[in-house]
Amino acid sequence: MGQVQYYTEEGLKKLKDELQELKTKGRQDIAKQIAEARDKGDLSENAEYDAAKDAQGLLELKIAKLEGVIGNARVLDNSKMDTSKVGILCTVKIKNVKNGMTVTYTLVSEEEADLKANKISLASPFGKGLLGKKVGEVAQINAPAGVVEFEVLDITY
């Protein structure tokens, strides 16, 4: 059994929609490619047929992986969480102790992480460093440039 991952309702819906798309449209497209390649004659020397079969294998692998992720997915209930500490699906405002720069991140599962949307993975160095911290505490985060200290300014769920 895979590892349980926590998602927002929106994140889980996105995964389910992607799976549905792959199962329907994705499989139809691959079947069409295989049929077109098969119509071109001798399959033993047909590179298009081989490529289409390889693409089919990769598609089925992706579908199986997504099914596994969705099977182990749980929607997080914020009402049962300790909201005084940084945890998954919280939005945390932090300040770099050295230069005073502030930034706000939402901590999410690895599949939902999107740095452009300020959503960072709980498994990332930042996520691990911030996890369990309370407002006013300083988190020491091992970044590529060395250890960086961030003060937790605000936590919202």
mmCIF file with all atom_site columns, C-alpha atoms in Angstrom:
data_model
loop_
_atom_site.group_PDB
_atom_site.id
_atom_site.type_symbol
_atom_site.label_atom_id
_atom_site.label_alt_id
_atom_site.label_comp_id
_atom_site.label_asym_id
_atom_site.label_entity_id
_atom_site.label_seq_id
_atom_site.pdbx_PDB_ins_code
_atom_site.Cartn_x
_atom_site.Cartn_y
_atom_site.Cartn_z
_atom_site.occupancy
_atom_site.B_iso_or_equiv
_atom_site.pdbx_formal_charge
_atom_site.auth_seq_id
_atom_site.auth_comp_id
_atom_site.auth_asym_id
_atom_site.auth_atom_id
_atom_site.pdbx_PDB_model_num
ATOM 1   C CA . MET A 1 1   ? 0.000   0.000  0.000   1.00 0.00 ? 1   MET A CA 1
ATOM 2   C CA . GLY A 1 2   ? 1.261   3.466  -0.859  1.00 0.00 ? 2   GLY A CA 1
ATOM 3   C CA . GLN A 1 3   ? 1.727   6.356  1.470   1.00 0.00 ? 3   GLN A CA 1
ATOM 4   C CA . VAL A 1 4   ? -1.345  8.355  2.465   1.00 0.00 ? 4   VAL A CA 1
ATOM 5   C CA . GLN A 1 5   ? -1.266  11.901 1.050   1.00 0.00 ? 5   GLN A CA 1
ATOM 6   C CA . TYR A 1 6   ? -3.511  14.741 2.143   1.00 0.00 ? 6   TYR A CA 1
ATOM 7   C CA . TYR A 1 7   ? -5.175  17.023 -0.389  1.00 0.00 ? 7   TYR A CA 1
ATOM 8   C CA . THR A 1 8   ? -7.545  19.900 -0.604  1.00 0.00 ? 8   THR A CA 1
ATOM 9   C CA . GLU A 1 9   ? -10.887 19.048 -2.189  1.00 0.00 ? 9   GLU A CA 1
ATOM 10  C CA . GLU A 1 10  ? -9.802  21.107 -5.207  1.00 0.00 ? 10  GLU A CA 1
ATOM 11  C CA . GLY A 1 11  ? -6.489  19.236 -5.516  1.00 0.00 ? 11  GLY A CA 1
ATOM 12  C CA . LEU A 1 12  ? -8.113  15.814 -5.325  1.00 0.00 ? 12  LEU A CA 1
ATOM 13  C CA . LYS A 1 13  ? -10.759 16.804 -7.877  1.00 0.00 ? 13  LYS A CA 1
ATOM 14  C CA . LYS A 1 14  ? -7.984  17.921 -10.239 1.00 0.00 ? 14  LYS A CA 1
ATOM 15  C CA . LEU A 1 15  ? -6.289  14.513 -9.939  1.00 0.00 ? 15  LEU A CA 1
ATOM 16  C CA . LYS A 1 16  ? -9.573  12.673 -10.541 1.00 0.00 ? 16  LYS A CA 1
ATOM 17  C CA . ASP A 1 17  ? -10.316 14.837 -13.596 1.00 0.00 ? 17  ASP A CA 1
ATOM 18  C CA . GLU A 1 18  ? -6.848  14.126 -15.001 1.00 0.00 ? 18  GLU A CA 1
ATOM 19  C CA . LEU A 1 19  ? -7.361  10.381 -14.473 1.00 0.00 ? 19  LEU A CA 1
ATOM 20  C CA . GLN A 1 20  ? -10.737 10.483 -16.212 1.00 0.00 ? 20  GLN A CA 1
ATOM 21  C CA . GLU A 1 21  ? -9.209  12.400 -19.138 1.00 0.00 ? 21  GLU A CA 1
ATOM 22  C CA . LEU A 1 22  ? -6.418  9.832  -19.516 1.00 0.00 ? 22  LEU A CA 1
ATOM 23  C CA . LYS A 1 23  ? -8.821  6.893  -19.334 1.00 0.00 ? 23  LYS A CA 1
ATOM 24  C CA . THR A 1 24  ? -11.185 8.280  -21.956 1.00 0.00 ? 24  THR A CA 1
ATOM 25  C CA . LYS A 1 25  ? -9.556  10.693 -24.392 1.00 0.00 ? 25  LYS A CA 1
ATOM 26  C CA . GLY A 1 26  ? -6.008  9.445  -23.831 1.00 0.00 ? 26  GLY A CA 1
ATOM 27  C CA . ARG A 1 27  ? -6.883  5.819  -24.511 1.00 0.00 ? 27  ARG A CA 1
ATOM 28  C CA . GLN A 1 28  ? -8.996  6.757  -27.547 1.00 0.00 ? 28  GLN A CA 1
ATOM 29  C CA . ASP A 1 29  ? -6.125  8.768  -29.042 1.00 0.00 ? 29  ASP A CA 1
ATOM 30  C CA . ILE A 1 30  ? -3.648  5.915  -28.552 1.00 0.00 ? 30  ILE A CA 1
ATOM 31  C CA . ALA A 1 31  ? -6.077  3.368  -30.035 1.00 0.00 ? 31  ALA A CA 1
ATOM 32  C CA . LYS A 1 32  ? -6.455  5.610  -33.085 1.00 0.00 ? 32  LYS A CA 1
ATOM 33  C CA . GLN A 1 33  ? -2.674  5.870  -33.496 1.00 0.00 ? 33  GLN A CA 1
ATOM 34  C CA . ILE A 1 34  ? -2.263  2.096  -33.240 1.00 0.00 ? 34  ILE A CA 1
ATOM 35  C CA . ALA A 1 35  ? -5.050  1.485  -35.780 1.00 0.00 ? 35  ALA A CA 1
ATOM 36  C CA . GLU A 1 36  ? -3.532  3.982  -38.240 1.00 0.00 ? 36  GLU A CA 1
ATOM 37  C CA . ALA A 1 37  ? -0.076  2.422  -37.872 1.00 0.00 ? 37  ALA A CA 1
ATOM 38  C CA . ARG A 1 38  ? -1.507  -1.095 -38.261 1.00 0.00 ? 38  ARG A CA 1
ATOM 39  C CA . ASP A 1 39  ? -3.173  -0.048 -41.536 1.00 0.00 ? 39  ASP A CA 1
ATOM 40  C CA . LYS A 1 40  ? 0.233   0.835  -43.009 1.00 0.00 ? 40  LYS A CA 1
ATOM 41  C CA . GLY A 1 41  ? 1.198   -2.778 -43.465 1.00 0.00 ? 41  GLY A CA 1
ATOM 42  C CA . ASP A 1 42  ? 3.972   -5.032 -42.139 1.00 0.00 ? 42  ASP A CA 1
ATOM 43  C CA . LEU A 1 43  ? 4.101   -4.627 -38.344 1.00 0.00 ? 43  LEU A CA 1
ATOM 44  C CA . SER A 1 44  ? 7.611   -6.103 -38.006 1.00 0.00 ? 44  SER A CA 1
ATOM 45  C CA . GLU A 1 45  ? 9.206   -3.044 -39.626 1.00 0.00 ? 45  GLU A CA 1
ATOM 46  C CA . ASN A 1 46  ? 6.640   -0.424 -38.655 1.00 0.00 ? 46  ASN A CA 1
ATOM 47  C CA . ALA A 1 47  ? 8.248   2.206  -36.415 1.00 0.00 ? 47  ALA A CA 1
ATOM 48  C CA . GLU A 1 48  ? 4.975   4.103  -36.041 1.00 0.00 ? 48  GLU A CA 1
ATOM 49  C CA . TYR A 1 49  ? 3.300   0.988  -34.650 1.00 0.00 ? 49  TYR A CA 1
ATOM 50  C CA . ASP A 1 50  ? 6.147   0.420  -32.178 1.00 0.00 ? 50  ASP A CA 1
ATOM 51  C CA . ALA A 1 51  ? 6.012   4.065  -31.059 1.00 0.00 ? 51  ALA A CA 1
ATOM 52  C CA . ALA A 1 52  ? 2.238   3.918  -30.601 1.00 0.00 ? 52  ALA A CA 1
ATOM 53  C CA . LYS A 1 53  ? 2.519   0.702  -28.537 1.00 0.00 ? 53  LYS A CA 1
ATOM 54  C CA . ASP A 1 54  ? 5.235   2.330  -26.385 1.00 0.00 ? 54  ASP A CA 1
ATOM 55  C CA . ALA A 1 55  ? 3.016   5.383  -25.875 1.00 0.00 ? 55  ALA A CA 1
ATOM 56  C CA . GLN A 1 56  ? 0.170   3.064  -24.870 1.00 0.00 ? 56  GLN A CA 1
ATOM 57  C CA . GLY A 1 57  ? 2.398   1.406  -22.265 1.00 0.00 ? 57  GLY A CA 1
ATOM 58  C CA . LEU A 1 58  ? 3.434   4.768  -20.830 1.00 0.00 ? 58  LEU A CA 1
ATOM 59  C CA . LEU A 1 59  ? -0.181  5.945  -20.714 1.00 0.00 ? 59  LEU A CA 1
ATOM 60  C CA . GLU A 1 60  ? -1.275  2.811  -18.839 1.00 0.00 ? 60  GLU A CA 1
ATOM 61  C CA . LEU A 1 61  ? 1.635   3.257  -16.405 1.00 0.00 ? 61  LEU A CA 1
ATOM 62  C CA . LYS A 1 62  ? 0.577   6.846  -15.731 1.00 0.00 ? 62  LYS A CA 1
ATOM 63  C CA . ILE A 1 63  ? -3.049  5.761  -15.242 1.00 0.00 ? 63  ILE A CA 1
ATOM 64  C CA . ALA A 1 64  ? -1.990  3.059  -12.766 1.00 0.00 ? 64  ALA A CA 1
ATOM 65  C CA . LYS A 1 65  ? 0.180   5.524  -10.831 1.00 0.00 ? 65  LYS A CA 1
ATOM 66  C CA . LEU A 1 66  ? -2.646  8.085  -10.636 1.00 0.00 ? 66  LEU A CA 1
ATOM 67  C CA . GLU A 1 67  ? -5.087  5.398  -9.495  1.00 0.00 ? 67  GLU A CA 1
ATOM 68  C CA . GLY A 1 68  ? -2.651  4.509  -6.709  1.00 0.00 ? 68  GLY A CA 1
ATOM 69  C CA . VAL A 1 69  ? -2.264  8.140  -5.645  1.00 0.00 ? 69  VAL A CA 1
ATOM 70  C CA . ILE A 1 70  ? -6.031  8.703  -5.646  1.00 0.00 ? 70  ILE A CA 1
ATOM 71  C CA . GLY A 1 71  ? -6.589  5.450  -3.756  1.00 0.00 ? 71  GLY A CA 1
ATOM 72  C CA . ASN A 1 72  ? -4.324  6.686  -0.954  1.00 0.00 ? 72  ASN A CA 1
ATOM 73  C CA . ALA A 1 73  ? -5.560  10.287 -1.035  1.00 0.00 ? 73  ALA A CA 1
ATOM 74  C CA . ARG A 1 74  ? -7.423  11.807 1.875   1.00 0.00 ? 74  ARG A CA 1
ATOM 75  C CA . VAL A 1 75  ? -9.187  15.161 2.011   1.00 0.00 ? 75  VAL A CA 1
ATOM 76  C CA . LEU A 1 76  ? -8.003  17.033 5.063   1.00 0.00 ? 76  LEU A CA 1
ATOM 77  C CA . ASP A 1 77  ? -10.551 18.279 7.584   1.00 0.00 ? 77  ASP A CA 1
ATOM 78  C CA . ASN A 1 78  ? -9.220  21.562 8.992   1.00 0.00 ? 78  ASN A CA 1
ATOM 79  C CA . SER A 1 79  ? -11.692 21.482 11.891  1.00 0.00 ? 79  SER A CA 1
ATOM 80  C CA . LYS A 1 80  ? -9.758  18.603 13.494  1.00 0.00 ? 80  LYS A CA 1
ATOM 81  C CA . MET A 1 81  ? -6.312  20.203 13.265  1.00 0.00 ? 81  MET A CA 1
ATOM 82  C CA . ASP A 1 82  ? -4.159  22.135 15.715  1.00 0.00 ? 82  ASP A CA 1
ATOM 83  C CA . THR A 1 83  ? -4.307  25.521 14.016  1.00 0.00 ? 83  THR A CA 1
ATOM 84  C CA . SER A 1 84  ? -1.723  27.085 16.322  1.00 0.00 ? 84  SER A CA 1
ATOM 85  C CA . LYS A 1 85  ? 1.110   25.269 14.493  1.00 0.00 ? 85  LYS A CA 1
ATOM 86  C CA . VAL A 1 86  ? 2.280   25.145 10.894  1.00 0.00 ? 86  VAL A CA 1
ATOM 87  C CA . GLY A 1 87  ? 0.837   22.048 9.211   1.00 0.00 ? 87  GLY A CA 1
ATOM 88  C CA . ILE A 1 88  ? -0.359  20.752 5.890   1.00 0.00 ? 88  ILE A CA 1
ATOM 89  C CA . LEU A 1 89  ? -2.794  22.992 3.995   1.00 0.00 ? 89  LEU A CA 1
ATOM 90  C CA . CYS A 1 90  ? -2.017  26.020 6.143   1.00 0.00 ? 90  CYS A CA 1
ATOM 91  C CA . THR A 1 91  ? -0.929  29.348 4.735   1.00 0.00 ? 91  THR A CA 1
ATOM 92  C CA . VAL A 1 92  ? 2.096   30.655 6.581   1.00 0.00 ? 92  VAL A CA 1
ATOM 93  C CA . LYS A 1 93  ? 3.645   34.112 6.371   1.00 0.00 ? 93  LYS A CA 1
ATOM 94  C CA . ILE A 1 94  ? 7.368   34.074 7.128   1.00 0.00 ? 94  ILE A CA 1
ATOM 95  C CA . LYS A 1 95  ? 10.111  36.689 7.362   1.00 0.00 ? 95  LYS A CA 1
ATOM 96  C CA . ASN A 1 96  ? 13.745  36.136 6.498   1.00 0.00 ? 96  ASN A CA 1
ATOM 97  C CA . VAL A 1 97  ? 15.594  37.068 9.706   1.00 0.00 ? 97  VAL A CA 1
ATOM 98  C CA . LYS A 1 98  ? 18.696  38.224 7.808   1.00 0.00 ? 98  LYS A CA 1
ATOM 99  C CA . ASN A 1 99  ? 17.186  40.568 5.186   1.00 0.00 ? 99  ASN A CA 1
ATOM 100 C CA . GLY A 1 100 ? 13.645  41.191 6.511   1.00 0.00 ? 100 GLY A CA 1
ATOM 101 C CA . MET A 1 101 ? 11.938  39.962 3.311   1.00 0.00 ? 101 MET A CA 1
ATOM 102 C CA . THR A 1 102 ? 8.498   38.420 3.890   1.00 0.00 ? 102 THR A CA 1
ATOM 103 C CA . VAL A 1 103 ? 6.803   35.752 1.814   1.00 0.00 ? 103 VAL A CA 1
ATOM 104 C CA . THR A 1 104 ? 3.620   33.703 2.143   1.00 0.00 ? 104 THR A CA 1
ATOM 105 C CA . TYR A 1 105 ? 3.369   30.012 1.291   1.00 0.00 ? 105 TYR A CA 1
ATOM 106 C CA . THR A 1 106 ? 0.688   27.350 1.472   1.00 0.00 ? 106 THR A CA 1
ATOM 107 C CA . LEU A 1 107 ? 1.965   23.914 2.479   1.00 0.00 ? 107 LEU A CA 1
ATOM 108 C CA . VAL A 1 108 ? 0.511   21.140 0.314   1.00 0.00 ? 108 VAL A CA 1
ATOM 109 C CA . SER A 1 109 ? 1.251   17.558 -0.784  1.00 0.00 ? 109 SER A CA 1
ATOM 110 C CA . GLU A 1 110 ? 3.965   16.940 -3.361  1.00 0.00 ? 110 GLU A CA 1
ATOM 111 C CA . GLU A 1 111 ? 1.495   16.515 -6.240  1.00 0.00 ? 111 GLU A CA 1
ATOM 112 C CA . GLU A 1 112 ? -0.179  19.874 -5.502  1.00 0.00 ? 112 GLU A CA 1
ATOM 113 C CA . ALA A 1 113 ? 3.068   21.846 -5.125  1.00 0.00 ? 113 ALA A CA 1
ATOM 114 C CA . ASP A 1 114 ? 3.279   24.860 -7.451  1.00 0.00 ? 114 ASP A CA 1
ATOM 115 C CA . LEU A 1 115 ? 5.899   27.482 -6.631  1.00 0.00 ? 115 LEU A CA 1
ATOM 116 C CA . LYS A 1 116 ? 4.323   30.029 -9.000  1.00 0.00 ? 116 LYS A CA 1
ATOM 117 C CA . ALA A 1 117 ? 1.131   29.832 -6.897  1.00 0.00 ? 117 ALA A CA 1
ATOM 118 C CA . ASN A 1 118 ? 3.204   29.919 -3.659  1.00 0.00 ? 118 ASN A CA 1
ATOM 119 C CA . LYS A 1 119 ? 2.250   26.327 -2.869  1.00 0.00 ? 119 LYS A CA 1
ATOM 120 C CA . ILE A 1 120 ? 5.208   24.385 -1.491  1.00 0.00 ? 120 ILE A CA 1
ATOM 121 C CA . SER A 1 121 ? 5.493   20.705 -0.721  1.00 0.00 ? 121 SER A CA 1
ATOM 122 C CA . LEU A 1 122 ? 5.468   19.545 2.865   1.00 0.00 ? 122 LEU A CA 1
ATOM 123 C CA . ALA A 1 123 ? 8.363   17.249 1.863   1.00 0.00 ? 123 ALA A CA 1
ATOM 124 C CA . SER A 1 124 ? 10.529  20.156 0.636   1.00 0.00 ? 124 SER A CA 1
ATOM 125 C CA . PRO A 1 125 ? 13.266  21.608 2.874   1.00 0.00 ? 125 PRO A CA 1
ATOM 126 C CA . PHE A 1 126 ? 11.064  24.667 3.529   1.00 0.00 ? 126 PHE A CA 1
ATOM 127 C CA . GLY A 1 127 ? 8.024   22.523 4.323   1.00 0.00 ? 127 GLY A CA 1
ATOM 128 C CA . LYS A 1 128 ? 10.003  20.281 6.684   1.00 0.00 ? 128 LYS A CA 1
ATOM 129 C CA . GLY A 1 129 ? 11.637  23.275 8.375   1.00 0.00 ? 129 GLY A CA 1
ATOM 130 C CA . LEU A 1 130 ? 8.357   25.105 8.965   1.00 0.00 ? 130 LEU A CA 1
ATOM 131 C CA . LEU A 1 131 ? 6.293   22.093 10.065  1.00 0.00 ? 131 LEU A CA 1
ATOM 132 C CA . GLY A 1 132 ? 5.190   22.328 13.695  1.00 0.00 ? 132 GLY A CA 1
ATOM 133 C CA . LYS A 1 133 ? 6.387   25.913 14.242  1.00 0.00 ? 133 LYS A CA 1
ATOM 134 C CA . LYS A 1 134 ? 4.178   28.455 16.006  1.00 0.00 ? 134 LYS A CA 1
ATOM 135 C CA . VAL A 1 135 ? 3.828   32.212 15.427  1.00 0.00 ? 135 VAL A CA 1
ATOM 136 C CA . GLY A 1 136 ? 6.949   33.955 16.711  1.00 0.00 ? 136 GLY A CA 1
ATOM 137 C CA . GLU A 1 137 ? 9.200   30.899 16.425  1.00 0.00 ? 137 GLU A CA 1
ATOM 138 C CA . VAL A 1 138 ? 12.228  30.864 14.135  1.00 0.00 ? 138 VAL A CA 1
ATOM 139 C CA . ALA A 1 139 ? 12.686  28.009 11.684  1.00 0.00 ? 139 ALA A CA 1
ATOM 140 C CA . GLN A 1 140 ? 16.173  27.087 10.510  1.00 0.00 ? 140 GLN A CA 1
ATOM 141 C CA . ILE A 1 141 ? 15.901  25.828 6.957   1.00 0.00 ? 141 ILE A CA 1
ATOM 142 C CA . ASN A 1 142 ? 18.681  24.043 5.095   1.00 0.00 ? 142 ASN A CA 1
ATOM 143 C CA . ALA A 1 143 ? 18.669  25.804 1.730   1.00 0.00 ? 143 ALA A CA 1
ATOM 144 C CA . PRO A 1 144 ? 21.193  25.291 -1.092  1.00 0.00 ? 144 PRO A CA 1
ATOM 145 C CA . ALA A 1 145 ? 22.898  28.544 -0.017  1.00 0.00 ? 145 ALA A CA 1
ATOM 146 C CA . GLY A 1 146 ? 23.237  27.259 3.562   1.00 0.00 ? 146 GLY A CA 1
ATOM 147 C CA . VAL A 1 147 ? 21.098  27.518 6.672   1.00 0.00 ? 147 VAL A CA 1
ATOM 148 C CA . VAL A 1 148 ? 18.528  30.325 6.454   1.00 0.00 ? 148 VAL A CA 1
ATOM 149 C CA . GLU A 1 149 ? 16.402  31.497 9.384   1.00 0.00 ? 149 GLU A CA 1
ATOM 150 C CA . PHE A 1 150 ? 12.757  32.465 8.969   1.00 0.00 ? 150 PHE A CA 1
ATOM 151 C CA . GLU A 1 151 ? 10.441  33.829 11.632  1.00 0.00 ? 151 GLU A CA 1
ATOM 152 C CA . VAL A 1 152 ? 6.829   32.649 11.490  1.00 0.00 ? 152 VAL A CA 1
ATOM 153 C CA . LEU A 1 153 ? 4.627   35.765 11.387  1.00 0.00 ? 153 LEU A CA 1
ATOM 154 C CA . ASP A 1 154 ? 1.163   34.331 10.753  1.00 0.00 ? 154 ASP A CA 1
ATOM 155 C CA . ILE A 1 155 ? -0.592  30.982 10.271  1.00 0.00 ? 155 ILE A CA 1
ATOM 156 C CA . THR A 1 156 ? -4.029  30.630 8.690   1.00 0.00 ? 156 THR A CA 1
ATOM 157 C CA . TYR A 1 157 ? -6.069  27.572 7.765   1.00 0.00 ? 157 TYR A CA 1
#
